[in-house]
Amino acid sequence: MMMINIAELIRDYRMMKREIERLQKIIYGKSIPMLSWGVAQYGIESTLPKGSSGKSYEELRDMDIREQKQIMRLEEYQRRVFAIETAGDYLDREILKIVYDCMLDGMTRQEIAIHLEISRDSVDKLRSDIKAQIGTNTTFSKILHGEKSAC
């Protein structure tokens, strides 16, 4: 399994969200809400028939190489963003969840320190704890790498 660079994923999160929206507009003509991205469903919903918001096999076959690459990039970014956005659920302390949200909002360590009225060193320690907890979480890793879970 490849090494996960949590700091890079967090740093690139907002760029990936913007790129997802751009690619969705190119491919589908509109932006698709995250809940419709085709993330695995569980329970009764997983057995129900569903239409595809994607392109048919015939449409995919007729696409040019650039369009195929755009779809592959879109799917990869959607998986990464979904993993990043759900990763906060795996943190074991509320302060870590707050710092994580601030990081996803693009706040600097100085801005987070001011917001929480703590030192920059404390922010660094919390950020380190966040990266360690997310990096060792197997559910996060499975989502990030597109592996099916046994839920």
Coordinates of C-alpha atoms in Angstrom, one line a residue:
M1 CA 0.0 0.0 0.0
M2 CA 1.3 3.4 -0.9
M3 CA 2.2 6.0 1.8
I4 CA -0.5 8.5 2.5
N5 CA 0.6 12.1 2.7
I6 CA -2.1 13.5 4.9
A7 CA -0.7 17.1 4.9
E8 CA -0.6 17.1 1.1
L9 CA -4.2 15.9 0.9
I10 CA -5.4 18.5 3.4
R11 CA -3.5 21.2 1.5
D12 CA -4.9 20.2 -1.8
Y13 CA -8.5 19.7 -0.6
R14 CA -9.9 23.0 -1.7
M15 CA -8.2 22.8 -5.1
M16 CA -9.6 19.4 -5.6
K17 CA -13.2 20.6 -4.7
R18 CA -12.8 23.4 -7.3
E19 CA -11.5 21.0 -9.9
I20 CA -14.3 18.5 -9.2
E21 CA -16.9 21.2 -9.9
R22 CA -15.1 22.3 -13.1
L23 CA -14.8 18.8 -14.4
Q24 CA -18.5 18.0 -13.5
K25 CA -19.6 21.0 -15.5
I26 CA -17.5 19.9 -18.5
I27 CA -18.6 16.3 -18.4
Y28 CA -22.2 16.5 -17.1
G29 CA -23.1 20.1 -17.8
K30 CA -23.7 20.8 -14.2
S31 CA -22.2 20.3 -10.7
I32 CA -23.3 17.1 -9.0
P33 CA -23.9 17.1 -5.2
M34 CA -21.5 15.0 -3.2
L35 CA -24.2 12.7 -1.9
S36 CA -24.8 11.6 -5.5
W37 CA -21.2 10.7 -6.3
G38 CA -21.8 7.0 -6.3
V39 CA -20.1 6.3 -3.0
A40 CA -21.0 2.8 -1.8
Q41 CA -24.4 2.5 -0.1
Y42 CA -25.3 0.1 2.6
G43 CA -28.5 -1.5 3.9
I44 CA -31.6 -1.6 1.8
E45 CA -30.4 1.2 -0.5
S46 CA -27.6 -1.0 -1.8
T47 CA -30.1 -3.5 -3.2
L48 CA -32.3 -1.0 -5.0
P49 CA -31.9 -0.3 -8.7
K50 CA -30.4 3.0 -9.6
G51 CA -29.7 5.0 -12.7
S52 CA -26.3 6.2 -13.6
S53 CA -25.4 9.9 -13.6
G54 CA -22.3 8.9 -15.6
K55 CA -21.9 8.1 -19.2
S56 CA -23.0 4.9 -20.9
Y57 CA -20.5 2.4 -22.3
E58 CA -21.2 3.6 -25.8
E59 CA -20.6 7.2 -24.8
L60 CA -17.4 6.3 -23.0
R61 CA -16.1 4.3 -26.0
D62 CA -16.7 7.3 -28.3
M63 CA -14.9 9.8 -26.0
D64 CA -11.5 11.2 -26.9
I65 CA -8.5 10.5 -24.7
R66 CA -8.7 13.9 -23.0
E67 CA -12.3 13.3 -22.0
Q68 CA -11.5 9.9 -20.6
K69 CA -8.6 11.3 -18.6
Q70 CA -10.9 14.0 -17.2
I71 CA -13.4 11.4 -16.1
M72 CA -10.6 9.4 -14.4
R73 CA -9.3 12.5 -12.7
L74 CA -12.8 13.5 -11.6
E75 CA -13.4 10.0 -10.0
E76 CA -10.0 10.1 -8.3
Y77 CA -10.6 13.6 -6.8
Q78 CA -14.1 12.6 -5.7
R79 CA -12.8 9.6 -3.8
R80 CA -10.0 11.7 -2.2
V81 CA -12.4 14.6 -1.2
F82 CA -14.9 12.1 0.2
A83 CA -12.1 10.4 2.2
I84 CA -10.9 13.8 3.5
E85 CA -14.3 15.0 4.4
T86 CA -15.2 11.9 6.4
A87 CA -11.8 11.7 8.1
G88 CA -12.8 14.1 10.7
D89 CA -15.2 11.5 12.0
Y90 CA -12.3 9.3 13.0
L91 CA -10.7 11.9 15.3
D92 CA -11.0 11.1 19.0
R93 CA -11.2 14.6 20.5
E94 CA -13.4 17.5 19.8
I95 CA -10.4 19.9 19.7
L96 CA -8.8 17.8 16.9
K97 CA -12.1 18.0 14.9
I98 CA -12.1 21.8 15.2
V99 CA -8.5 22.1 14.2
Y100 CA -9.1 19.7 11.3
D101 CA -12.1 21.8 10.1
C102 CA -9.9 24.9 10.3
M103 CA -7.2 23.2 8.3
L104 CA -9.7 22.2 5.6
D105 CA -10.9 25.9 5.5
G106 CA -7.3 26.8 4.7
M107 CA -6.5 28.6 7.9
T108 CA -2.8 28.9 8.8
R109 CA -1.4 27.7 12.1
Q110 CA -1.3 31.3 13.3
E111 CA -5.0 31.8 12.4
I112 CA -5.9 28.6 14.2
A113 CA -3.9 29.6 17.3
I114 CA -5.6 33.0 17.4
H115 CA -9.0 31.4 16.8
L116 CA -8.6 28.8 19.6
E117 CA -6.5 31.1 21.9
I118 CA -3.7 28.6 22.1
S119 CA 0.0 28.8 21.1
R120 CA 1.3 27.9 17.6
D121 CA 3.3 25.1 19.2
S122 CA 0.0 23.7 20.6
V123 CA -1.5 23.9 17.1
D124 CA 1.5 22.1 15.7
K125 CA 1.0 19.3 18.2
L126 CA -2.7 19.0 17.5
R127 CA -2.0 19.0 13.7
S128 CA 0.5 16.2 14.3
D129 CA -2.0 14.2 16.3
I130 CA -4.6 14.7 13.5
K131 CA -2.2 13.4 10.8
A132 CA -1.2 10.4 12.9
Q133 CA -4.8 9.4 13.7
I134 CA -6.0 9.8 10.1
G135 CA -2.9 8.2 8.7
T136 CA -3.3 5.1 10.7
N137 CA -7.1 4.7 10.2
T138 CA -7.8 1.7 8.0
T139 CA -11.3 2.9 7.0
F140 CA -9.8 6.2 5.7
S141 CA -7.2 4.3 3.8
K142 CA -9.7 2.0 2.2
I143 CA -11.9 4.9 1.1
L144 CA -8.9 6.8 -0.2
H145 CA -7.7 3.9 -2.2
G146 CA -11.1 2.9 -3.5
E147 CA -11.2 -0.4 -1.7
K148 CA -14.5 -2.0 -0.9
S149 CA -15.3 -2.3 2.8
A150 CA -17.0 -5.3 4.4
C151 CA -19.7 -3.2 6.1

